[in-house]
Amino acid sequence: MLSINNIINPQPLAENSAKGINLKLNQLLTAKILEIFSDQTAKILYNGTALHAKLEAPLTKGNHYLFEVGEKNGSIILKRIDVDPSKSTTEQMLQKLNLPQTDNNKKAAELVISEKIPVTKENVKQVADILQLATNIPFKEKKEVIHRMQELQLPAKPALVNAVIASIQNKPDQAEMRQLFESLTPYVHKDKSIAKTVDLLQNLFGFKSHHSVPKERSQISVSSTNTVHLPKETRVQPGNSVIEIIGLNQVSKDEAKTSQTNQPTVQRAEASVNDTKRQAADDFLQAVQKWLQRSGLLHERILLKDPLQLTQTETLKSHIITLKQNSESLGLPESVTVKTEQALNKLTSQQVQNIPANEHLHQFVLQIPLGQNENPREISIRWEGKKNNGQSLDPDHCKMVFWLEMKNLKDIAVDVQIQNRILSLKIFSEHPQIENLSKAFLPSLKKSLSEMNYTLSSINFSQKQKNEIKIPEANTGYKGMDLRI
């Protein structure tokens, strides 16, 4: 991709119009000539940004022209394309790109133009394929899927499109996984792969079966639904895990230890949680470790690096893939195959959300089931921030958002902003007493953060649902180079 870095005297015509422009070779674009100057330069308008460019072709002020991006002697050039006045701009573009004049291609080309995506043959084909594969979702979500796949440079394959749709919709995993569990349970006697998948679902999500299941089912070593024995290299270690970014383990443990010293006026508020609070941190870390090892989030990475390890590590994704590939030979009905596909899309969607969009910023998104716990049953976490030394997240400057589905408090979201190790918290909940219930834990929270050299600067409460929280997208600026027409 070529970047126009040195826009001479940018003239934004609207607020935030001078955002920078990215061009690709052979890209098509339309631009308007705003002014022509005596030194054979002109001010042109493209995608809301006014540029000062050098002219090497006769153009007329006020007219729109169709250009093709090219390169000459290392400089970016815009080659004027002669157009047929009897055809629309979209038709002209499809003809120039050698794409059929189908309705779907026309819609794709129009969408590429309106969404300010570079008009290339590859992009129009990708958008056309996405539109065909995403026919059953709202138009707004289609645009989100297109931008996300563009951002990650993913091919428009059915599995990837479905995974990105699932990541955009951001629904909890529980529903799809429960449906798969319940549909597979009657068939555990057919094959070990089915029995192992049922065991993994039960162990990870805490589902309870209403069917009689044979005792000898699989060789997965599980000591209890809340305890799992992991190899040393897969455990959460200081400095190599997103958990350590916020020191969640220590915060939770210190909070548990200090909870008994709170003032008598808040003892009633703590009474219902005192017994379970000490175990909460350990349960959470166990769930994270278990999920990272057994969900299959690293399935493709392990497959590329060490296929033998993949055969030795039984993960939910590897088992679901096996079931999908062998559903006919296993005698599974089509309804079970559909649920298998939906569950696979949910796992892949979590992987898609963790693909780095660029080399400077990173985000981690995890939806972690907490087994048989009911309070909460699942927690969703999103980390965002700059990469530290190009690799791990910088713990001094980052953002985290937590979503919890609680039994009594219902949906709770916690937005954490960290700048120079100074924290500001925003807590969103529909519960009218959430602020009063939280007061008992603030002293221990501040103390624990201080011990880790963090400072809690503010904490605000808002009665909003979690779907009302808006996470701002990172903005990237560009600067300058001459453009030649």
Short mmCIF file of C-alpha atoms in Angstrom, two decimals:
data_model
loop_
_atom_site.label_atom_id
_atom_site.label_comp_id
_atom_site.label_asym_id
_atom_site.label_seq_id
_atom_site.Cartn_x
_atom_site.Cartn_y
_atom_site.Cartn_z
CA MET A 1 0.00 0.00 0.00
CA LEU A 2 1.30 3.47 -0.89
CA SER A 3 0.71 6.35 1.50
CA ILE A 4 0.47 9.99 0.49
CA ASN A 5 2.61 11.37 3.26
CA ASN A 6 3.34 14.93 2.31
CA ILE A 7 0.08 16.65 1.45
CA ILE A 8 1.06 20.22 0.58
CA ASN A 9 -1.08 22.77 2.42
CA PRO A 10 -4.02 20.47 3.20
CA GLN A 11 -7.34 22.34 3.05
CA PRO A 12 -9.94 20.45 5.08
CA LEU A 13 -13.44 21.34 3.88
CA ALA A 14 -15.17 19.83 6.90
CA GLU A 15 -14.27 18.93 10.45
CA ASN A 16 -11.78 16.03 10.63
CA SER A 17 -11.58 15.86 6.84
CA ALA A 18 -7.79 15.80 6.62
CA LYS A 19 -7.35 12.30 7.99
CA GLY A 20 -4.77 11.07 5.51
CA ILE A 21 -5.12 8.91 2.41
CA ASN A 22 -3.94 5.42 1.53
CA LEU A 23 -3.67 4.38 -2.12
CA LYS A 24 -2.95 1.09 -3.86
CA LEU A 25 -1.53 0.59 -7.31
CA ASN A 26 -4.26 0.15 -9.95
CA GLN A 27 -6.86 1.55 -7.55
CA LEU A 28 -9.64 3.57 -9.16
CA LEU A 29 -10.91 6.79 -7.62
CA THR A 30 -12.96 9.84 -8.44
CA ALA A 31 -11.74 13.33 -7.54
CA LYS A 32 -12.99 16.86 -8.11
CA ILE A 33 -10.79 19.71 -9.32
CA LEU A 34 -11.29 22.65 -6.93
CA GLU A 35 -8.69 25.14 -8.17
CA ILE A 36 -6.07 25.31 -10.94
CA PHE A 37 -3.03 27.53 -10.40
CA SER A 38 -0.61 29.17 -12.84
CA ASP A 39 2.32 26.97 -11.80
CA GLN A 40 0.51 23.91 -13.16
CA THR A 41 -0.62 22.79 -9.73
CA ALA A 42 -4.18 22.26 -8.58
CA LYS A 43 -6.23 21.77 -5.46
CA ILE A 44 -8.27 18.58 -5.75
CA LEU A 45 -10.85 16.99 -3.48
CA TYR A 46 -10.70 13.27 -2.70
CA ASN A 47 -12.55 11.53 0.14
CA GLY A 48 -13.29 14.79 1.91
CA THR A 49 -9.66 15.97 1.88
CA ALA A 50 -8.34 18.81 -0.28
CA LEU A 51 -4.85 18.16 -1.69
CA HIS A 52 -2.38 20.37 -3.54
CA ALA A 53 -1.10 18.36 -6.50
CA LYS A 54 0.99 18.92 -9.62
CA LEU A 55 -0.80 18.74 -12.99
CA GLU A 56 0.49 16.86 -16.01
CA ALA A 57 -2.85 16.57 -17.82
CA PRO A 58 -5.43 19.11 -19.03
CA LEU A 59 -8.26 19.28 -16.50
CA THR A 60 -11.15 21.68 -15.88
CA LYS A 61 -12.02 23.35 -12.61
CA GLY A 62 -15.24 22.07 -11.02
CA ASN A 63 -15.29 18.76 -12.90
CA HIS A 64 -15.13 15.25 -11.45
CA TYR A 65 -12.69 12.81 -13.03
CA LEU A 66 -12.05 9.07 -12.82
CA PHE A 67 -8.41 8.26 -12.10
CA GLU A 68 -6.29 5.12 -11.82
CA VAL A 69 -3.45 5.07 -9.30
CA GLY A 70 -0.06 4.37 -10.84
CA GLU A 71 3.63 4.90 -10.23
CA LYS A 72 6.25 6.73 -12.30
CA ASN A 73 9.91 7.11 -11.33
CA GLY A 74 9.04 6.32 -7.73
CA SER A 75 6.27 8.93 -7.53
CA ILE A 76 2.54 8.36 -7.15
CA ILE A 77 0.57 9.42 -10.24
CA LEU A 78 -3.14 9.57 -10.98
CA LYS A 79 -3.84 8.59 -14.59
CA ARG A 80 -6.99 10.11 -16.00
CA ILE A 81 -9.40 7.58 -17.50
CA ASP A 82 -11.61 8.56 -20.41
CA VAL A 83 -15.20 7.69 -19.54
CA ASP A 84 -18.31 6.85 -21.50
CA PRO A 85 -21.01 9.43 -20.59
CA SER A 86 -23.73 6.83 -21.23
CA LYS A 87 -22.51 4.63 -18.36
CA SER A 88 -22.55 5.20 -14.61
CA THR A 89 -19.36 5.56 -12.57
CA THR A 90 -19.94 2.11 -11.09
CA GLU A 91 -20.27 0.53 -14.52
CA GLN A 92 -17.14 2.31 -15.71
CA MET A 93 -15.21 0.99 -12.73
CA LEU A 94 -16.38 -2.61 -13.15
CA GLN A 95 -15.48 -2.46 -16.83
CA LYS A 96 -12.00 -1.10 -16.05
CA LEU A 97 -11.51 -3.78 -13.37
CA ASN A 98 -12.67 -6.54 -15.76
CA LEU A 99 -15.48 -7.62 -13.46
CA PRO A 100 -18.94 -8.79 -14.65
CA GLN A 101 -21.72 -6.20 -14.56
CA THR A 102 -23.84 -8.23 -12.12
CA ASP A 103 -26.18 -6.67 -9.56
CA ASN A 104 -24.06 -8.04 -6.72
CA ASN A 105 -20.86 -6.58 -8.19
CA LYS A 106 -22.57 -3.22 -8.69
CA LYS A 107 -23.74 -3.19 -5.06
CA ALA A 108 -20.23 -4.16 -3.96
CA ALA A 109 -18.63 -1.39 -6.03
CA GLU A 110 -21.09 1.19 -4.70
CA LEU A 111 -20.41 0.04 -1.14
CA VAL A 112 -16.65 0.18 -1.66
CA ILE A 113 -16.99 3.77 -2.90
CA SER A 114 -19.39 4.92 -0.17
CA GLU A 115 -17.28 3.32 2.60
CA LYS A 116 -14.11 4.91 1.20
CA ILE A 117 -12.41 1.56 0.65
CA PRO A 118 -9.74 1.59 -2.08
CA VAL A 119 -11.48 0.60 -5.34
CA THR A 120 -9.41 -2.37 -6.51
CA LYS A 121 -10.45 -5.58 -8.23
CA GLU A 122 -9.58 -7.60 -5.12
CA ASN A 123 -11.58 -5.35 -2.79
CA VAL A 124 -14.69 -5.32 -4.98
CA LYS A 125 -14.57 -9.12 -5.33
CA GLN A 126 -14.10 -9.51 -1.57
CA VAL A 127 -17.03 -7.23 -0.74
CA ALA A 128 -19.22 -8.99 -3.34
CA ASP A 129 -18.42 -12.36 -1.75
CA ILE A 130 -19.14 -11.01 1.75
CA LEU A 131 -22.51 -9.64 0.62
CA GLN A 132 -23.44 -13.08 -0.71
CA LEU A 133 -22.29 -14.88 2.43
CA ALA A 134 -23.87 -12.40 4.87
CA THR A 135 -27.35 -12.09 3.41
CA ASN A 136 -29.17 -12.72 6.70
CA ILE A 137 -27.72 -9.92 8.83
CA PRO A 138 -28.67 -6.20 8.92
CA PHE A 139 -26.95 -3.85 6.48
CA LYS A 140 -25.17 -2.03 9.30
CA GLU A 141 -23.59 -5.28 10.47
CA LYS A 142 -22.60 -6.14 6.88
CA LYS A 143 -20.60 -2.92 6.73
CA GLU A 144 -18.93 -3.74 10.06
CA VAL A 145 -17.99 -7.20 8.80
CA ILE A 146 -16.55 -5.72 5.60
CA HIS A 147 -14.42 -3.18 7.48
CA ARG A 148 -13.23 -5.78 9.98
CA MET A 149 -12.19 -8.20 7.24
CA GLN A 150 -10.49 -5.36 5.38
CA GLU A 151 -8.67 -4.34 8.54
CA LEU A 152 -7.43 -7.90 9.16
CA GLN A 153 -6.88 -8.63 5.45
CA LEU A 154 -8.92 -11.83 5.67
CA PRO A 155 -10.15 -13.67 2.56
CA ALA A 156 -13.92 -13.89 2.14
CA LYS A 157 -14.23 -17.59 2.96
CA PRO A 158 -17.51 -18.81 4.52
CA ALA A 159 -15.91 -19.92 7.81
CA LEU A 160 -14.09 -16.61 8.28
CA VAL A 161 -17.10 -14.50 7.32
CA ASN A 162 -19.28 -16.41 9.80
CA ALA A 163 -16.62 -16.02 12.48
CA VAL A 164 -16.36 -12.27 11.92
CA ILE A 165 -20.17 -11.99 12.01
CA ALA A 166 -20.14 -13.77 15.38
CA SER A 167 -17.42 -11.42 16.66
CA ILE A 168 -19.39 -8.36 15.51
CA GLN A 169 -22.59 -9.55 17.18
CA ASN A 170 -20.57 -10.27 20.36
CA LYS A 171 -23.10 -12.61 21.92
CA PRO A 172 -22.12 -14.86 24.86
CA ASP A 173 -20.81 -18.31 23.96
CA GLN A 174 -23.03 -20.10 26.46
CA ALA A 175 -26.11 -20.49 24.24
CA GLU A 176 -24.38 -22.10 21.23
CA MET A 177 -22.21 -24.32 23.43
CA ARG A 178 -25.18 -25.50 25.51
CA GLN A 179 -27.13 -26.36 22.37
CA LEU A 180 -24.17 -28.38 21.09
CA PHE A 181 -23.78 -30.12 24.45
CA GLU A 182 -27.43 -31.09 24.65
CA SER A 183 -27.57 -32.25 21.03
CA LEU A 184 -24.42 -34.42 21.35
CA THR A 185 -25.17 -36.02 24.71
CA PRO A 186 -27.60 -38.68 23.34
CA TYR A 187 -24.87 -39.83 20.91
CA VAL A 188 -21.91 -40.26 23.30
CA HIS A 189 -22.13 -44.05 22.93
CA LYS A 190 -21.41 -43.80 19.18
CA ASP A 191 -17.79 -42.66 19.30
CA LYS A 192 -15.06 -41.53 21.68
CA SER A 193 -14.71 -38.21 19.86
CA ILE A 194 -18.32 -37.36 20.71
CA ALA A 195 -17.85 -38.40 24.34
CA LYS A 196 -14.66 -36.32 24.64
CA THR A 197 -16.39 -33.27 23.17
CA VAL A 198 -19.25 -33.64 25.66
CA ASP A 199 -16.76 -33.99 28.51
CA LEU A 200 -14.88 -30.85 27.45
CA LEU A 201 -18.10 -28.84 27.17
CA GLN A 202 -19.21 -30.04 30.59
CA ASN A 203 -15.85 -29.30 32.15
CA LEU A 204 -15.39 -25.85 30.59
CA PHE A 205 -18.97 -24.57 30.88
CA GLY A 206 -20.33 -26.59 33.81
CA PHE A 207 -23.30 -27.96 31.83
CA LYS A 208 -25.34 -30.70 33.47
CA SER A 209 -26.67 -33.58 31.43
CA HIS A 210 -30.26 -34.83 31.65
CA HIS A 211 -29.34 -38.01 29.79
CA SER A 212 -27.68 -41.12 31.14
CA VAL A 213 -24.04 -41.08 30.03
CA PRO A 214 -21.64 -44.07 30.17
CA LYS A 215 -19.04 -43.82 32.91
CA GLU A 216 -16.09 -44.65 30.64
CA ARG A 217 -16.15 -41.69 28.31
CA SER A 218 -12.75 -40.18 27.69
CA GLN A 219 -9.20 -39.86 28.96
CA ILE A 220 -9.35 -36.16 29.76
CA SER A 221 -7.78 -35.74 33.21
CA VAL A 222 -10.12 -33.64 35.29
CA SER A 223 -9.90 -33.54 39.06
CA SER A 224 -12.98 -31.36 39.45
CA THR A 225 -14.95 -28.80 37.48
CA ASN A 226 -12.98 -26.01 39.15
CA THR A 227 -9.50 -27.58 39.11
CA VAL A 228 -7.35 -28.50 36.14
CA HIS A 229 -3.76 -29.73 36.02
CA LEU A 230 -1.79 -27.81 33.41
CA PRO A 231 1.74 -28.14 32.07
CA LYS A 232 4.06 -25.55 33.58
CA GLU A 233 4.58 -23.71 30.28
CA THR A 234 0.84 -23.08 29.85
CA ARG A 235 0.20 -21.60 33.26
CA VAL A 236 -0.29 -17.89 33.85
CA GLN A 237 3.18 -16.53 34.54
CA PRO A 238 4.26 -12.99 35.53
CA GLY A 239 5.25 -10.91 32.53
CA ASN A 240 3.93 -13.29 29.86
CA SER A 241 0.17 -13.06 30.23
CA VAL A 242 -2.50 -10.46 29.78
CA ILE A 243 -3.65 -11.30 33.32
CA GLU A 244 -0.47 -9.78 34.70
CA ILE A 245 -1.21 -6.44 33.01
CA ILE A 246 -3.65 -5.57 35.74
CA GLY A 247 -2.30 -7.83 38.49
CA LEU A 248 -5.78 -9.30 38.82
CA ASN A 249 -4.61 -12.21 40.91
CA GLN A 250 -3.01 -10.06 43.59
CA VAL A 251 -5.80 -7.48 43.59
CA SER A 252 -8.41 -10.14 44.14
CA LYS A 253 -6.44 -11.93 46.84
CA ASP A 254 -5.64 -8.75 48.74
CA GLU A 255 -9.25 -7.71 48.45
CA ALA A 256 -10.29 -11.04 49.93
CA LYS A 257 -7.79 -10.75 52.80
CA THR A 258 -8.76 -7.21 53.71
CA SER A 259 -12.51 -7.63 53.35
CA GLN A 260 -12.87 -8.71 56.98
CA THR A 261 -11.49 -5.39 58.26
CA ASN A 262 -14.17 -3.22 56.66
CA GLN A 263 -16.27 -1.00 58.90
CA PRO A 264 -19.30 -2.50 60.69
CA THR A 265 -21.66 -0.23 58.75
CA VAL A 266 -21.02 -2.24 55.59
CA GLN A 267 -20.94 -5.73 57.14
CA ARG A 268 -24.43 -6.56 55.96
CA ALA A 269 -23.50 -5.65 52.39
CA GLU A 270 -20.54 -8.02 52.58
CA ALA A 271 -22.30 -10.88 54.35
CA SER A 272 -23.66 -12.50 51.21
CA VAL A 273 -20.26 -12.57 49.49
CA ASN A 274 -17.72 -13.12 52.29
CA ASP A 275 -17.69 -16.91 52.04
CA THR A 276 -17.19 -17.05 48.28
CA LYS A 277 -14.95 -13.99 47.83
CA ARG A 278 -11.73 -15.70 48.96
CA GLN A 279 -12.10 -18.39 46.33
CA ALA A 280 -13.17 -16.02 43.54
CA ALA A 281 -9.65 -15.07 42.42
CA ASP A 282 -8.42 -18.66 42.34
CA ASP A 283 -11.55 -19.82 40.50
CA PHE A 284 -11.11 -17.08 37.92
CA LEU A 285 -7.45 -17.86 37.25
CA GLN A 286 -8.24 -21.57 37.02
CA ALA A 287 -10.95 -20.78 34.48
CA VAL A 288 -8.57 -18.59 32.42
CA GLN A 289 -5.85 -21.24 32.44
CA LYS A 290 -8.30 -23.96 31.54
CA TRP A 291 -9.85 -21.92 28.74
CA LEU A 292 -6.52 -20.90 27.20
CA GLN A 293 -5.33 -24.51 27.18
CA ARG A 294 -8.48 -26.39 26.24
CA SER A 295 -10.60 -24.06 24.13
CA GLY A 296 -8.33 -24.31 21.08
CA LEU A 297 -7.73 -20.57 20.67
CA LEU A 298 -4.17 -21.44 19.61
CA HIS A 299 -5.26 -24.31 17.36
CA GLU A 300 -3.97 -22.91 14.04
CA ARG A 301 -0.78 -21.54 15.58
CA ILE A 302 0.09 -24.93 17.08
CA LEU A 303 -0.87 -26.64 13.83
CA LEU A 304 1.72 -24.57 11.96
CA LYS A 305 4.47 -24.78 14.57
CA ASP A 306 4.09 -28.27 16.03
CA PRO A 307 1.40 -30.56 14.56
CA LEU A 308 2.48 -33.36 16.90
CA GLN A 309 1.65 -31.23 19.94
CA LEU A 310 -1.80 -30.63 18.48
CA THR A 311 -2.49 -34.36 18.37
CA GLN A 312 -1.36 -34.68 21.99
CA THR A 313 -3.43 -31.74 23.26
CA GLU A 314 -7.17 -32.30 23.23
CA THR A 315 -8.98 -29.03 22.72
CA LEU A 316 -12.60 -28.14 22.18
CA LYS A 317 -11.90 -26.69 18.74
CA SER A 318 -9.97 -29.73 17.52
CA HIS A 319 -12.80 -32.03 18.65
CA ILE A 320 -15.49 -29.86 17.06
CA ILE A 321 -13.53 -29.79 13.79
CA THR A 322 -13.30 -33.59 13.91
CA LEU A 323 -17.05 -33.89 14.50
CA LYS A 324 -17.76 -31.53 11.61
CA GLN A 325 -15.50 -33.46 9.24
CA ASN A 326 -16.88 -36.87 10.25
CA SER A 327 -20.52 -36.05 11.00
CA GLU A 328 -21.79 -38.29 8.19
CA SER A 329 -19.72 -41.34 9.18
CA LEU A 330 -20.64 -40.80 12.84
CA GLY A 331 -24.33 -40.85 11.91
CA LEU A 332 -25.04 -37.41 13.38
CA PRO A 333 -28.26 -35.78 12.14
CA GLU A 334 -28.15 -32.49 10.23
CA SER A 335 -29.50 -30.56 13.24
CA VAL A 336 -26.43 -31.60 15.26
CA THR A 337 -24.12 -30.70 12.37
CA VAL A 338 -25.63 -27.19 12.27
CA LYS A 339 -25.03 -26.74 16.01
CA THR A 340 -21.46 -27.99 15.54
CA GLU A 341 -20.91 -25.32 12.87
CA GLN A 342 -22.36 -22.60 15.10
CA ALA A 343 -20.12 -23.57 18.01
CA LEU A 344 -17.08 -23.63 15.74
CA ASN A 345 -17.93 -20.13 14.51
CA LYS A 346 -18.05 -18.87 18.11
CA LEU A 347 -14.57 -20.20 18.87
CA THR A 348 -13.12 -18.85 15.63
CA SER A 349 -14.76 -15.47 16.28
CA GLN A 350 -12.81 -15.14 19.51
CA GLN A 351 -9.61 -15.91 17.60
CA VAL A 352 -10.49 -13.35 14.92
CA GLN A 353 -10.93 -10.65 17.56
CA ASN A 354 -7.36 -11.24 18.74
CA ILE A 355 -5.64 -10.78 15.38
CA PRO A 356 -3.45 -7.65 15.64
CA ALA A 357 -4.73 -4.94 13.30
CA ASN A 358 -1.36 -3.13 13.17
CA GLU A 359 2.14 -3.34 14.58
CA HIS A 360 1.71 -0.56 17.16
CA LEU A 361 -1.61 -1.36 18.85
CA HIS A 362 -3.02 -4.61 20.11
CA GLN A 363 -6.17 -5.89 21.71
CA PHE A 364 -7.10 -9.09 23.48
CA VAL A 365 -10.69 -10.23 23.72
CA LEU A 366 -11.57 -13.21 25.87
CA GLN A 367 -14.96 -14.68 26.78
CA ILE A 368 -14.20 -16.99 29.65
CA PRO A 369 -16.73 -19.49 31.01
CA LEU A 370 -16.49 -19.99 34.76
CA GLY A 371 -17.69 -23.60 34.93
CA GLN A 372 -20.37 -24.25 37.51
CA ASN A 373 -20.13 -20.79 39.01
CA GLU A 374 -23.35 -18.85 38.81
CA ASN A 375 -22.08 -15.47 39.96
CA PRO A 376 -20.78 -14.74 37.36
CA ARG A 377 -21.22 -17.62 34.93
CA GLU A 378 -19.17 -15.99 32.19
CA ILE A 379 -16.89 -12.97 32.02
CA SER A 380 -15.89 -11.07 28.88
CA ILE A 381 -12.67 -9.06 28.95
CA ARG A 382 -11.15 -6.70 26.41
CA TRP A 383 -7.65 -5.28 26.68
CA GLU A 384 -6.49 -2.51 24.35
CA GLY A 385 -3.20 -0.67 24.29
CA LYS A 386 0.16 0.06 22.71
CA LYS A 387 2.65 -2.72 22.27
CA ASN A 388 5.57 -2.62 24.68
CA ASN A 389 8.81 -3.14 22.73
CA GLY A 390 6.68 -4.24 19.80
CA GLN A 391 5.37 -7.31 21.65
CA SER A 392 3.44 -7.30 24.93
CA LEU A 393 0.89 -4.70 25.99
CA ASP A 394 2.27 -1.72 27.87
CA PRO A 395 0.80 -1.99 31.41
CA ASP A 396 1.42 1.73 32.03
CA HIS A 397 -0.87 2.81 29.18
CA CYS A 398 -3.81 0.60 28.27
CA LYS A 399 -7.55 0.18 28.39
CA MET A 400 -9.65 -2.71 29.68
CA VAL A 401 -13.35 -3.39 29.60
CA PHE A 402 -14.95 -6.17 31.65
CA TRP A 403 -18.46 -7.52 31.13
CA LEU A 404 -19.99 -9.74 33.82
CA GLU A 405 -23.35 -11.45 33.84
CA MET A 406 -24.22 -11.72 37.54
CA LYS A 407 -27.01 -13.78 39.07
CA ASN A 408 -28.48 -10.96 41.18
CA LEU A 409 -26.79 -7.81 39.90
CA LYS A 410 -27.43 -8.80 36.25
CA ASP A 411 -25.18 -7.15 33.65
CA ILE A 412 -22.18 -5.17 34.90
CA ALA A 413 -19.49 -3.52 32.79
CA VAL A 414 -16.26 -2.01 34.13
CA ASP A 415 -14.26 0.34 31.90
CA VAL A 416 -10.63 0.71 33.07
CA GLN A 417 -8.37 3.43 31.63
CA ILE A 418 -4.67 3.46 32.56
CA GLN A 419 -2.35 6.38 31.78
CA ASN A 420 1.07 6.59 33.44
CA ARG A 421 -0.11 3.91 35.92
CA ILE A 422 -3.04 6.12 36.97
CA LEU A 423 -6.39 4.35 36.81
CA SER A 424 -9.84 5.73 36.21
CA LEU A 425 -12.82 3.41 36.47
CA LYS A 426 -16.31 3.64 35.04
CA ILE A 427 -18.85 1.10 36.23
CA PHE A 428 -22.03 0.56 34.24
CA SER A 429 -24.94 -1.33 35.77
CA GLU A 430 -28.71 -1.24 35.82
CA HIS A 431 -28.73 -2.07 39.54
CA PRO A 432 -29.83 1.04 41.50
CA GLN A 433 -27.63 0.20 44.53
CA ILE A 434 -24.43 -0.70 42.71
CA GLU A 435 -22.55 2.37 44.03
CA ASN A 436 -23.57 1.76 47.65
CA LEU A 437 -22.71 -1.94 47.41
CA SER A 438 -19.28 -1.11 46.01
CA LYS A 439 -18.22 1.31 48.76
CA ALA A 440 -17.14 -1.51 51.07
CA PHE A 441 -14.47 -2.67 48.64
CA LEU A 442 -12.92 0.64 47.60
CA PRO A 443 -10.36 0.91 50.45
CA SER A 444 -8.93 -2.56 49.77
CA LEU A 445 -8.91 -1.87 46.01
CA LYS A 446 -6.94 1.36 46.47
CA LYS A 447 -4.53 -0.36 48.84
CA SER A 448 -3.91 -3.27 46.47
CA LEU A 449 -3.37 -0.97 43.51
CA SER A 450 -0.98 1.18 45.52
CA GLU A 451 1.11 -1.87 46.41
CA MET A 452 1.52 -2.51 42.68
CA ASN A 453 2.47 1.16 42.08
CA TYR A 454 -0.88 2.08 40.53
CA THR A 455 -3.05 5.01 41.62
CA LEU A 456 -6.83 5.03 41.50
CA SER A 457 -7.72 8.57 40.46
CA SER A 458 -11.48 8.29 39.99
CA ILE A 459 -14.39 5.90 39.96
CA ASN A 460 -17.73 6.76 38.40
CA PHE A 461 -20.99 4.82 38.37
CA SER A 462 -23.58 4.96 35.63
CA GLN A 463 -26.89 3.17 35.28
CA LYS A 464 -26.44 1.93 31.71
CA GLN A 465 -26.69 -1.42 30.04
CA LYS A 466 -23.46 -2.98 28.78
CA ASN A 467 -24.53 -2.65 25.14
CA GLU A 468 -24.56 1.13 25.59
CA ILE A 469 -20.81 1.27 26.22
CA LYS A 470 -18.96 2.66 23.23
CA ILE A 471 -15.28 1.83 22.81
CA PRO A 472 -13.56 4.48 20.67
CA GLU A 473 -11.53 3.27 17.72
CA ALA A 474 -7.87 4.16 17.56
CA ASN A 475 -7.10 7.01 15.18
CA THR A 476 -3.97 6.99 13.05
CA GLY A 477 -2.67 10.16 11.43
CA TYR A 478 -0.63 10.52 8.28
CA LYS A 479 1.62 13.16 6.87
CA GLY A 480 3.12 13.87 3.65
CA MET A 481 4.34 13.65 -0.16
CA ASP A 482 3.58 15.31 -3.44
CA LEU A 483 0.78 13.92 -5.57
CA ARG A 484 1.20 14.12 -9.36
CA ILE A 485 -1.72 14.05 -11.79
#
